[in-house]
Every structure is written in C-alpha cells, then in structure tokens.
Coordinates of C-alpha atoms in Angstrom, one line a residue:
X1 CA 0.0 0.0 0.0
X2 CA 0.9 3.4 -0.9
X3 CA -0.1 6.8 0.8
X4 CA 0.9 9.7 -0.9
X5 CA 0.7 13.1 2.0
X6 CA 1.6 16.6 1.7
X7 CA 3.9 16.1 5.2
X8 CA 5.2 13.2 7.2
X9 CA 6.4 13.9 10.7
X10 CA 8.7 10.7 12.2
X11 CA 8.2 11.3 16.2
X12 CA 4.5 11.3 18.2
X13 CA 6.1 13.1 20.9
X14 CA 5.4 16.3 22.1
X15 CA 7.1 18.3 19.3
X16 CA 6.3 16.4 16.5
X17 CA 2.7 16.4 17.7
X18 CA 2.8 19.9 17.8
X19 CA 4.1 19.6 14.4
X20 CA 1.2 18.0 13.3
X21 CA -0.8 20.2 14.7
X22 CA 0.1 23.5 13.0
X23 CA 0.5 22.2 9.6
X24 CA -2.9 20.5 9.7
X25 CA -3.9 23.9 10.4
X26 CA -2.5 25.5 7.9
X27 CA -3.7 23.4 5.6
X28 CA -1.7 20.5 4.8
X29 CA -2.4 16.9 4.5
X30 CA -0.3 15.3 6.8
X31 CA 0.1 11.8 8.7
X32 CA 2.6 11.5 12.2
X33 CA 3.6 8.0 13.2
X34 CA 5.7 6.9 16.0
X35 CA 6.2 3.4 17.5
X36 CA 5.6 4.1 21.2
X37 CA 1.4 5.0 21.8
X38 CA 1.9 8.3 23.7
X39 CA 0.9 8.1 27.5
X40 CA -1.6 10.9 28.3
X41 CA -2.1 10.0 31.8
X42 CA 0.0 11.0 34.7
X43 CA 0.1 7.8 36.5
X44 CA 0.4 5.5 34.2
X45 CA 3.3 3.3 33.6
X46 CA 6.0 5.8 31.2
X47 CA 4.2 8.5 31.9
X48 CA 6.7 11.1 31.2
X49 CA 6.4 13.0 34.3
X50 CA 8.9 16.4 33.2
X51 CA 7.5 19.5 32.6
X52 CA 8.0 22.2 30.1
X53 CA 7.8 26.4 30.2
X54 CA 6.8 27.4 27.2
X55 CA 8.8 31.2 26.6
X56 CA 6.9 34.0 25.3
X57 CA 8.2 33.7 21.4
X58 CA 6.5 30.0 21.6
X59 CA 3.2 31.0 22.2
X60 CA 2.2 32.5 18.6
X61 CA 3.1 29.2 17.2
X62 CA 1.1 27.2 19.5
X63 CA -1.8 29.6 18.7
X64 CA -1.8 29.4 15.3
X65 CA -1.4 25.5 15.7
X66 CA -5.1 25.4 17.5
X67 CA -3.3 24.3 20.5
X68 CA -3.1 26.9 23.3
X69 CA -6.8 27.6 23.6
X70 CA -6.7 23.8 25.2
X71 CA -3.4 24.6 27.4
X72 CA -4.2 28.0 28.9
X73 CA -6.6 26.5 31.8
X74 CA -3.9 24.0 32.6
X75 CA -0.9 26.5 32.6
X76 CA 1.2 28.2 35.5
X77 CA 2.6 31.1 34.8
X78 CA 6.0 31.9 35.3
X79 CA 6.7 35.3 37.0
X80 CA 9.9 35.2 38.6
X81 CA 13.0 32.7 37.7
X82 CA 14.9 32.9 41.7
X83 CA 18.7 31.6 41.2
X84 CA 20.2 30.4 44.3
X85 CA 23.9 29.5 44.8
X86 CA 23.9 26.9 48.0
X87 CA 27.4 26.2 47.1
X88 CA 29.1 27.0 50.6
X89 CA 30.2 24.5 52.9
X90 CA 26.9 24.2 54.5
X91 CA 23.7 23.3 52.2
X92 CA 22.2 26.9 53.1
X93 CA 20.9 29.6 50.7
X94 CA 24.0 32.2 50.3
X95 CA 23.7 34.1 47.4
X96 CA 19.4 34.3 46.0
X97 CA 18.4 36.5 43.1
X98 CA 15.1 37.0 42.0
X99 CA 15.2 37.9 37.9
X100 CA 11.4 39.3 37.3
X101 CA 9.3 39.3 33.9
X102 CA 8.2 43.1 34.9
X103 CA 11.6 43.9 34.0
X104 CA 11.6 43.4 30.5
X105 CA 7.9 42.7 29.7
X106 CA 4.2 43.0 30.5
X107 CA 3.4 39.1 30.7
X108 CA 5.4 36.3 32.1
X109 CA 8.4 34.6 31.3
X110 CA 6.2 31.6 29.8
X111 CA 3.8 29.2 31.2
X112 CA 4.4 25.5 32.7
X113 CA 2.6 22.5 31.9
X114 CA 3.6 18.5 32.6
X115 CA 4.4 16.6 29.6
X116 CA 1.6 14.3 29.7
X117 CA -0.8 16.5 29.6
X118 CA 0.5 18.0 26.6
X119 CA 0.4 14.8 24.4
X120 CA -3.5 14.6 25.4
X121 CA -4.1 17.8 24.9
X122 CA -2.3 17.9 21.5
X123 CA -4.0 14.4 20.7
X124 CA -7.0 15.9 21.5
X125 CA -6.7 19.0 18.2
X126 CA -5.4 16.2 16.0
X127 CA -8.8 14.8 16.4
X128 CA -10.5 18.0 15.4
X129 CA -8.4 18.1 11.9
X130 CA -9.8 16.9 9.0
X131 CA -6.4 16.0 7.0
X132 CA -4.2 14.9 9.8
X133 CA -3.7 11.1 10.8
X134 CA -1.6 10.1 14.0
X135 CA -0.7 6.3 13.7
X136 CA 0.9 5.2 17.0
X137 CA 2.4 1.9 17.2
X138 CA 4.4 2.3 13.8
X139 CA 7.8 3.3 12.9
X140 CA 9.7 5.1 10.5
X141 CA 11.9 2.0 8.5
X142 CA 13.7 3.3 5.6
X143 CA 14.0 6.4 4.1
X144 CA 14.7 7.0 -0.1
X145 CA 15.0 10.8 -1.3
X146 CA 14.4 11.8 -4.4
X147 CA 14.2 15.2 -6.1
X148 CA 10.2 15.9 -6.0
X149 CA 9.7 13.2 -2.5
X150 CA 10.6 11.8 0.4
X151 CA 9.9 7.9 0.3
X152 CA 9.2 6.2 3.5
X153 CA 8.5 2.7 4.3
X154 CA 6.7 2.0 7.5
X155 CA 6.8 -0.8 10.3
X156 CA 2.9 -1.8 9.4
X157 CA 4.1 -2.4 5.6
X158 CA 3.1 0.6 3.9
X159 CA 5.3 2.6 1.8
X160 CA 4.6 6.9 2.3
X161 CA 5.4 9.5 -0.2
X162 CA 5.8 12.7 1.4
X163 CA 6.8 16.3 -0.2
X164 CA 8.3 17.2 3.0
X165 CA 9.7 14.6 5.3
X166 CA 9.8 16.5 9.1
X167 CA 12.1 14.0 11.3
X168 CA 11.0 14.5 15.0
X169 CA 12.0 10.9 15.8
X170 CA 14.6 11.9 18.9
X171 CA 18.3 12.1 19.7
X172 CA 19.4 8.8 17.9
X173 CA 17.0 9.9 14.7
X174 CA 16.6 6.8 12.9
X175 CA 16.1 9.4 9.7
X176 CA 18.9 11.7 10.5
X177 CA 21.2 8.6 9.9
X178 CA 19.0 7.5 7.1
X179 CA 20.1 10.4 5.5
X180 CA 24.1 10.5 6.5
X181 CA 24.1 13.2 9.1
X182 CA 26.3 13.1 11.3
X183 CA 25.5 14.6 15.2
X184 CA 28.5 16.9 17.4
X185 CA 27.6 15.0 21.2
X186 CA 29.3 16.5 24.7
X187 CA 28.5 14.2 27.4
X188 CA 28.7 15.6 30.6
X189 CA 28.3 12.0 33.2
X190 CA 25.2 13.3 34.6
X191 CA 21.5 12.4 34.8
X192 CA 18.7 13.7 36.1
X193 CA 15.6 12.9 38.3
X194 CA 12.5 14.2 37.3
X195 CA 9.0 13.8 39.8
X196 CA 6.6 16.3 41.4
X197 CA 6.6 17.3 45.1
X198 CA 4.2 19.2 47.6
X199 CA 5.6 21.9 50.0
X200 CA 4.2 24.0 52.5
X201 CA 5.3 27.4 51.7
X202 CA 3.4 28.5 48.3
X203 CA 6.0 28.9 45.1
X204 CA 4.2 32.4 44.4
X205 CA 4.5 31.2 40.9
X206 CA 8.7 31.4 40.9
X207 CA 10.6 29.0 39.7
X208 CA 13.7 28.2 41.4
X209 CA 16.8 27.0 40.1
X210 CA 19.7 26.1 43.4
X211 CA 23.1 25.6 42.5
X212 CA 25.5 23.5 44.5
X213 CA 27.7 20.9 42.7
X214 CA 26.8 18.1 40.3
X215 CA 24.0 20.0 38.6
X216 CA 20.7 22.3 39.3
X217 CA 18.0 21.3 41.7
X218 CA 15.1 23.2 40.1
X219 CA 11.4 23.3 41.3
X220 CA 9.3 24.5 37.9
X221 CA 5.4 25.9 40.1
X222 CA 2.6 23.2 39.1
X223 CA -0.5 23.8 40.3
X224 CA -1.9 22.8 43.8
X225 CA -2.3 18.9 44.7
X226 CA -4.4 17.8 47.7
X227 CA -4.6 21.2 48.6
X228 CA -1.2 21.5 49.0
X229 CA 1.4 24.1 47.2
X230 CA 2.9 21.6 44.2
X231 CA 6.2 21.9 42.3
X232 CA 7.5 19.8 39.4
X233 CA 11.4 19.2 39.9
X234 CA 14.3 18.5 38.1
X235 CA 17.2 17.3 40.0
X236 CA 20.9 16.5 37.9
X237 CA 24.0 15.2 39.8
X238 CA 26.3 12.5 38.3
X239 CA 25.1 8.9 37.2
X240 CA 26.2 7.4 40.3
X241 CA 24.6 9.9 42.8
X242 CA 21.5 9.8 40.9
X243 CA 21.0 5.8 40.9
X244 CA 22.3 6.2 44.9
X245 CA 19.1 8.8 45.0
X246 CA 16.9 6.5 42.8
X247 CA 17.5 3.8 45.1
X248 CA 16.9 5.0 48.7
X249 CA 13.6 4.4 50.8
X250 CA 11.1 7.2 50.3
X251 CA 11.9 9.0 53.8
X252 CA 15.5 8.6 53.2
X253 CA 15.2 10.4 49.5
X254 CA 12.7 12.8 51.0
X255 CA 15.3 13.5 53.4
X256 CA 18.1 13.8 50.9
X257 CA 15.8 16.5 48.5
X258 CA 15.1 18.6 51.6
X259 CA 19.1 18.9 51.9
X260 CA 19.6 19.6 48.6
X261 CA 16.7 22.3 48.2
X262 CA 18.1 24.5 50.9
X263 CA 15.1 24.3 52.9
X264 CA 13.2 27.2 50.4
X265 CA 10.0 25.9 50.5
X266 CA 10.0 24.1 54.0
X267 CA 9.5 20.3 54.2
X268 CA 8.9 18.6 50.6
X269 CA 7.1 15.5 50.3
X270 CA 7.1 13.4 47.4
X271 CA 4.3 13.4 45.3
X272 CA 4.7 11.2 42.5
X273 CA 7.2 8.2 41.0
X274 CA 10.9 9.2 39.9
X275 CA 12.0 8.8 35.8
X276 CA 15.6 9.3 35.0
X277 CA 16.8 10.6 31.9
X278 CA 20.2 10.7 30.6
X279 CA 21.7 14.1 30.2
X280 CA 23.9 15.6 26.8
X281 CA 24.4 18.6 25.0
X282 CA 24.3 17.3 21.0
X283 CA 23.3 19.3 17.7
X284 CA 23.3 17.8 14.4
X285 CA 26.1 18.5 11.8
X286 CA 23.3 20.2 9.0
X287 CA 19.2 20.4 10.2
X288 CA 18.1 19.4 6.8
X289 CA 18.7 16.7 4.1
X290 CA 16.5 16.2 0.7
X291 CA 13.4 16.5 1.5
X292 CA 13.9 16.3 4.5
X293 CA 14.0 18.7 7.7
X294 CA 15.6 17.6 11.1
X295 CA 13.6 19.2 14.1
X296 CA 13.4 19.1 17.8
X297 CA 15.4 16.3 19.6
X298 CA 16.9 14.6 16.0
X299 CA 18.6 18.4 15.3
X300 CA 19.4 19.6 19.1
X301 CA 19.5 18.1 22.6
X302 CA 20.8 20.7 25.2
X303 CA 20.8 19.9 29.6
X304 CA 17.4 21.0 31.2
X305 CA 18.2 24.6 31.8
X306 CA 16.5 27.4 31.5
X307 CA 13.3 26.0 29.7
X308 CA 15.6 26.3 26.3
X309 CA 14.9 22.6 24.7
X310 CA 11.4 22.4 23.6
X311 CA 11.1 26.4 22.9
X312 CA 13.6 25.3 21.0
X313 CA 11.9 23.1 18.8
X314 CA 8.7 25.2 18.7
X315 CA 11.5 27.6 17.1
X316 CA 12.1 25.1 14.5
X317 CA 8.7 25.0 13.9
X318 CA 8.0 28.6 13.7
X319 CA 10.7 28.6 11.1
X320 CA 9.5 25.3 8.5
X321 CA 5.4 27.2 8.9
X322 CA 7.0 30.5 8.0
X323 CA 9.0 28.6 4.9
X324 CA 6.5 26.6 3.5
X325 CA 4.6 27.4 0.8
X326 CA 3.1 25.5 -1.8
X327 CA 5.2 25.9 -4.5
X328 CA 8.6 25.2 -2.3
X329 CA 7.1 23.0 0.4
X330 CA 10.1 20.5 0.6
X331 CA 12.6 21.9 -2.1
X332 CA 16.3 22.9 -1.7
X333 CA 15.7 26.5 -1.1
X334 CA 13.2 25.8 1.7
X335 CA 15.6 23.7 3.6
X336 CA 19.0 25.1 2.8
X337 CA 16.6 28.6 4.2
X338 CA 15.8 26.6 7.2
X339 CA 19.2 25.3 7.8
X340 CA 20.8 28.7 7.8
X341 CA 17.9 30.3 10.2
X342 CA 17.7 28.4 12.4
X343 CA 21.3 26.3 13.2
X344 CA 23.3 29.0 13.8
X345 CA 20.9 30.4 16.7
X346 CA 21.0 26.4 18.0
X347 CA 24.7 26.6 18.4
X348 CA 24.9 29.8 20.4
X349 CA 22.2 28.4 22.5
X350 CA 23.8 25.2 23.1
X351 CA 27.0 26.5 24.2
X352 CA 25.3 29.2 26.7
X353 CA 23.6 26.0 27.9
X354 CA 26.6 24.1 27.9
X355 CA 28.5 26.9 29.7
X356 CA 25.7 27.3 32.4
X357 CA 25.8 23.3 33.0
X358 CA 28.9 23.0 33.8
X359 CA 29.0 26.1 35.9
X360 CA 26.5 24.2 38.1
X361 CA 28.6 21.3 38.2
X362 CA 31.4 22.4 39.9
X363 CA 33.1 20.7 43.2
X364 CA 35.9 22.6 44.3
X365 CA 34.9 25.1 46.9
X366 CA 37.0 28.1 45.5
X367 CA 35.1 27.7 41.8
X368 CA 31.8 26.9 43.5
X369 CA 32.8 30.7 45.4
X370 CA 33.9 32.3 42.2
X371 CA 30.3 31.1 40.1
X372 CA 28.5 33.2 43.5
X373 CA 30.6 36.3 43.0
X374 CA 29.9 36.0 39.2
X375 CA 25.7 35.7 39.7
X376 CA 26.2 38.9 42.0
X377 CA 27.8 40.3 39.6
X378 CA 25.5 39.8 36.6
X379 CA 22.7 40.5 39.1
X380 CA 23.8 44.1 40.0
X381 CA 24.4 44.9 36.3
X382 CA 21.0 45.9 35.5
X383 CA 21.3 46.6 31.8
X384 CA 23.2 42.7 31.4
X385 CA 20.7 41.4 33.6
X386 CA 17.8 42.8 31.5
X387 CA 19.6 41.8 28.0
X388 CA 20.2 37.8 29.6
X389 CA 16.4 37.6 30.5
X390 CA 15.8 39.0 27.0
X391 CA 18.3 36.3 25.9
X392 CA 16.5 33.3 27.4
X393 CA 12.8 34.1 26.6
X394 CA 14.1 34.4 23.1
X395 CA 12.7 38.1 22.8
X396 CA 14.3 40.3 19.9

C-alpha cells in the first residue's frame, strides 16, 4: 500500500505532535507515526512526568497551531526565575536573586505545563483536523530521497510519499542517519531525576533553580495537589549519585531532597514516582537533508536549563510554517533557508547552555565561590541582567 501526503512527521512526541498540529492547520495533509502510543495520563506506567515552560516567542506558534486555547486553563505562569547559589560548605541559601518578567515585559516569562498532559491535549486537536492522521504503534523503517519526495516505508508495511519529510524521531533519529548526518555530542556523566513534590510554603508562581555541585536542583510551580502548594522538579547530579538517589527508601530520599533544596519551600514531600533521563548537550552536523527537515530532539539536545529545549523546537517550527509554501514545500531552497535560520541560533544556544551546565557542576569550593561572586555580579548589572532575560525568553 501506498499513501501519498503533503507532510510526514517521524516522532508522536510532544514536538512532532505539535508539528502536526500546525501544519494540519494550515492546511496540509499530513500523517505522524511513531512506534511508542503516547501516554496521556500522569500515572500510568511511562508517563513522562517532566515539565515544560513554554517562553513567550512559543506561544504565537502554538496559537496558530489550534493548540493553546486547550493549554491556557492548565498553565502556571511563570513570573519570577529565583537563582540560588547553595554552594558553601553548608547546604544553606548564600547568594538568592530574584530575575522578574516586569523587567523586560508586560506578561510572564512563559507558562508551565507537565508533559503528559501535553500529548493529550495535543492528541485531543489532532482529532479536530480533517487532513491529519496520527498512527501510533508504527515506525519510520527506511528512508529513499528523491528530487520531488521523500519515500518512506513504514513498520505496518506501507510505503509513504511525502513532499516534506519532518524528522522528530529523537536524539538517535533513525532518519537523521537515514540520511548521513552526522550529530557533534558532549556528554557531561550526569543524569537527572525528574518527579513532582508538595511543600508547605506556596511557590508564588517562581521558579527556582539552586546551585550546589553536580547540577541544578530546580522546582518548575505546578498547580496545587491535595490542597497542598505543588512543584515539578528537576534534580541532575552525576550517574552514580543519581542511581544512589533513585535507590533510597522514600523517607531517606525525601530526606536527601530537603538537603539539597536548601530548605526554600519548607519540608517537601514526594508526590509522584521518579523517571531518569540521561543528560547531553548534541546538535546535528546540518538540520536538513533532501526533502527532508531535522527538528526538535533529532537536530538539538541541550541539559534542562533554562526551559531552552522544547522552545527550542517550537522555534524550528516557527521557522519550516514560515518557509512553507506551496510551490517550495520541501525543495532545496526551503531547507537550505531553514538550515541557515535556524542552526546558527541552536549553536549559540547550546554553548550558553553548555556553559551554564557545567557552571552548576562544579566541586571545588573556590570555583563553587567564584560562580556566587559571578551571579552577584550579573545581578547588580542591570542593563546585562535585563539583555540575559531577554536572551533566554528568546525576545528580539
């Protein structure tokens, strides 16, 4: 059997969803597949329990995708982004900085949302579009370019012909390699934890990053559960501390977490199961072959900092809708355009990221004094504090 679509996105997951989304509603024809059924419920078994901000800059897209009308009742805004440097010799708040929205603009920084409720919510407007199919359960096999298509066999059988080819398929793309492109990776020996907790003191919709060694503990404001203040939280040391964390008796990791958080928010209780996930920096060598455009997770992978990954791919986004017309959805000028928007911006990014990661990471008590003195000083600089909060919402 062969289907002949306007698009094909390779990836169900958040960003190739979203994908789907806006170029259903802009008219295409398109069909997603990806080989793991997305789980849309938070406790269910692989539910991915992370969260995302989406930055100001992604917002348009998801409007014009359909998709925000459903996310707005779910999302917490995101006022204030509070640094903390707990790097002393004692686990205490030293150094805290509060970097506000009001300083640069009228709305917040972006809006938080767990993952899981995304892929129901996206799942959810795919169902209200006519010319959009989602096939979960199948997998991009094999991959042939040719001058007007992209053909793709599938896992079911069935052989796809596709003007544009939009691989969302992850960090190990199995199109990106279809293709020959190769991926720059920095590998930094960490992991991170990701789960929700409950605290007593509200978050006052601030999220909090605190800096000690090994990586940021960060608690992203969700909203209440059982009546109690709830946070989602990212937590990255190295690969051993993190399977020592992963392993411990609930009051002996709820013990360990209210270390590590500095005491901010008072007692935190656990609220949920822990997922680890394996933490790189990694852009691919070009973003787009023939036919073929490399988005989200198969182009860039950066550490969970700053709410840059998926705003990140909602930028690639932005860019392919802005690109595609009828006449040049797919051809060499479209994706060598792409390419050149969009890869340089990923690289600065990445190394900021990279940059701020292993600033977090440090041991030594002399660097770990130095990195306070620096956020001071970046802090008391108004017009460089202003233009890095400009930076990281992505505002021009």
């Amino acid at each position: 059997m062969r289907e002949t679509v306007d698009i094909l996105i390779s990836g169900g997951g958040v960003a190739g969803l979203a994908a789907a989304a806006a170029f259903g509603s802009a008219g295409w024809s398109v069909l997603c597949v990806d080989p793991a059924p997305p789980v849309t419920e938070a406790q269910a078994p692989g539910a991915d329990l992370r969260t995302t901000a989406f930055l100001q800059p992604s917002v348009p897209v998801l409007e014009a995708a359909g998709l925000w009308s459903r996310l707005a009742p779910h999302a917490m805004p995101l006022q204030v982004m509070r640094i903390v440097d707990a790097g002393g010799p004692e686990p205490v708040a030293r150094v805290v900085h509060d970097f506000d929205a009001g300083d640069v603009s009228a709305r917040p920084f972006g809006w938080n949302l767990p993952n899981w409720l995304l892929r129901r919510e996206f799942l959810a407007r795919l169902d209200d579009l006519p010319d959009v199919r989602f096939r979960p359960g199948v997998a991009t096999t094999r991959l042939i370019t040719r001058e007007a298509e992209a053909l793709v066999s599938l896992s079911d059988g069935s052989l796809v012909s596709a003007r544009l080819l939009i691989a969302a398929d992850g960090r190990n793309s199995p199109m990106r390699q279809a293709l020959g492109i190769g991926v720059q990776t920095l590998r930094y020996g960490q992991k991170a934890l990701a789960f929700a907790v409950t605290h007593q003191a509200p978050h006052d919709n601030v999220s909090t990053e605190v800096h000690r060694a090994g990586g940021p503990f960060t608690l992203v404001p969700l909203p209440d559960h059982e009546g109690q203040p709830c946070s989602a939280v990212v937590w990255m040391d190295t690969g051993a501390e993190i399977a020592r964390l992963q392993a411990l008796p609930v009051a002996a990791f709820e013990a360990a977490m209210n270390e590590r958080s500095a005491g901010l928010f008072g007692p935190l209780r656990l609220a949920s199961a822990l997922t680890v996930w394996p933490i790189i920096a990694q852009i691919a060598d070009r973003f787009s072959g023939e036919r073929t455009a490399l988005m989200a997770e198969a182009a860039h992978v950066v550490p969970p900092i700053g709410a840059q990954g998926l705003n990140m791919s909602i930028a690639d986004l932005g860019a392919l809708l802005d690109l595609a017309r009828d006449e040049t959805l797919g051809t060499p000028a479209m994706l060598d355009a792409y390419h050149r928007r969009r890869w340089p911006e990923v690289k600065l990014r990445l190394h900021g990221v990279d940059l701020l990661n292993r600033a977090s990471m440090l041991q030594a008590q002399p660097l770990r004094d130095a990195r306070a003195a620096a956020l001071n000083t970046l802090y008391t600089l108004g017009p460089v504090r202003r233009g890095l909060m400009q930076l990281g919402i992505g505002m021009r």
